[in-house]
Short mmCIF file of C-alpha atoms in Angstrom, two decimals:
data_model
loop_
_atom_site.label_atom_id
_atom_site.label_comp_id
_atom_site.label_asym_id
_atom_site.label_seq_id
_atom_site.Cartn_x
_atom_site.Cartn_y
_atom_site.Cartn_z
CA UNK R 1 0.16 0.03 0.04
CA UNK R 2 2.80 2.28 1.01
CA UNK R 3 4.56 1.99 -2.38
CA UNK R 4 1.40 2.57 -4.30
CA UNK R 5 1.01 5.75 -2.62
CA UNK R 6 4.38 6.87 -3.49
CA UNK R 7 4.03 5.89 -6.98
CA UNK R 8 0.81 7.86 -7.35
CA UNK R 9 2.37 11.29 -6.37
CA UNK R 10 2.54 13.63 -8.88
CA UNK R 11 4.00 16.75 -7.28
CA UNK R 12 6.10 14.97 -5.06
CA UNK R 13 9.06 13.09 -6.59
CA UNK R 14 9.88 9.18 -5.87
CA UNK R 15 13.51 9.22 -5.25
CA UNK R 16 16.13 7.68 -3.03
CA UNK R 17 18.02 10.81 -2.40
CA UNK R 18 16.48 13.36 0.03
CA UNK R 19 18.85 16.16 -0.37
CA UNK R 20 17.23 18.73 -2.80
CA UNK R 21 14.72 21.72 -3.11
CA UNK R 22 11.90 19.71 -4.29
CA UNK R 23 9.69 17.63 -2.20
CA UNK R 24 10.67 14.01 -2.49
CA UNK R 25 9.47 10.80 -1.13
CA UNK R 26 10.72 7.41 -0.69
CA UNK R 27 9.63 3.67 0.31
CA UNK R 28 12.59 2.44 2.41
CA UNK R 29 11.47 -1.13 2.38
CA UNK R 30 11.55 -1.21 -1.34
CA UNK R 31 14.29 1.18 -1.96
CA UNK R 32 17.02 2.28 0.61
CA UNK R 33 16.51 -0.59 2.75
CA UNK R 34 15.53 -3.41 0.27
CA UNK R 35 18.66 -5.56 0.83
CA UNK R 36 18.05 -5.88 4.91
CA UNK R 37 16.06 -9.09 5.47
CA UNK R 38 12.24 -7.88 6.57
CA UNK R 39 12.43 -9.55 9.91
CA UNK R 40 15.79 -7.09 10.71
CA UNK R 41 13.86 -4.40 8.86
CA UNK R 42 10.57 -4.88 11.36
CA UNK R 43 12.90 -5.73 14.44
CA UNK R 44 14.59 -2.02 13.97
CA UNK R 45 11.33 -0.50 13.71
CA UNK R 46 11.03 -0.26 9.88
CA UNK R 47 7.66 -1.19 9.06
CA UNK R 48 6.93 -2.06 5.33
CA UNK R 49 4.49 0.73 5.56
CA UNK R 50 6.68 3.44 6.27
CA UNK R 51 6.78 6.43 3.60
CA UNK R 52 9.62 8.62 4.16
CA UNK R 53 8.99 12.55 3.05
CA UNK R 54 11.13 15.39 2.69
CA UNK R 55 9.41 18.45 2.19
CA UNK R 56 10.66 21.09 -0.46
CA UNK R 57 9.74 24.52 -1.43
CA UNK R 58 6.46 23.80 -3.27
CA UNK R 59 3.22 25.42 -2.19
CA UNK R 60 2.22 23.49 0.93
CA UNK R 61 -1.35 23.44 -0.37
CA UNK R 62 -0.06 21.38 -3.53
CA UNK R 63 1.55 19.05 -1.47
CA UNK R 64 -1.39 18.33 0.88
CA UNK R 65 -3.58 18.00 -2.50
CA UNK R 66 -0.90 15.48 -3.93
CA UNK R 67 -0.72 13.21 -0.71
CA UNK R 68 -4.41 13.37 -0.37
CA UNK R 69 -5.03 12.40 -3.92
CA UNK R 70 -2.88 9.67 -4.00
CA UNK R 71 -4.11 8.10 -0.66
CA UNK R 72 -7.56 8.33 -1.79
CA UNK R 73 -6.75 6.55 -5.29
CA UNK R 74 -5.09 3.64 -3.34
CA UNK R 75 -7.95 3.44 -0.91
CA UNK R 76 -10.56 3.48 -3.64
CA UNK R 77 -8.63 0.68 -5.50
CA UNK R 78 -8.42 -1.54 -2.38
CA UNK R 79 -12.05 -0.83 -1.74
CA UNK R 80 -13.06 -2.28 -5.57
CA UNK R 81 -10.52 -4.92 -5.05
CA UNK R 82 -12.15 -6.12 -1.80
CA UNK R 83 -15.74 -5.79 -3.41
CA UNK R 84 -14.96 -7.68 -6.30
CA UNK R 85 -13.53 -10.40 -4.26
CA UNK R 86 -16.86 -10.40 -2.26
CA UNK R 87 -19.27 -10.70 -5.36
CA UNK R 88 -16.97 -13.41 -6.97
#
């Protein structure tokens, strides 16, 4: 779910490097910490649902809208999937 949210952003860029003036997001479990076994990541407090956001100089309202839109899309998709499985 977290990775889909990251991939659905339009204003915030998906990137490993978090040192820039534009807002960036990463999903550590599938990017920077992907080589660490899941059990070790979880033991260290790095949950698969974690999203790391580095806020840049864009308008705050644009960032909030982008994040909300991506979250809404993922939630709607999951709701449709659950309904399809229920009906099937």
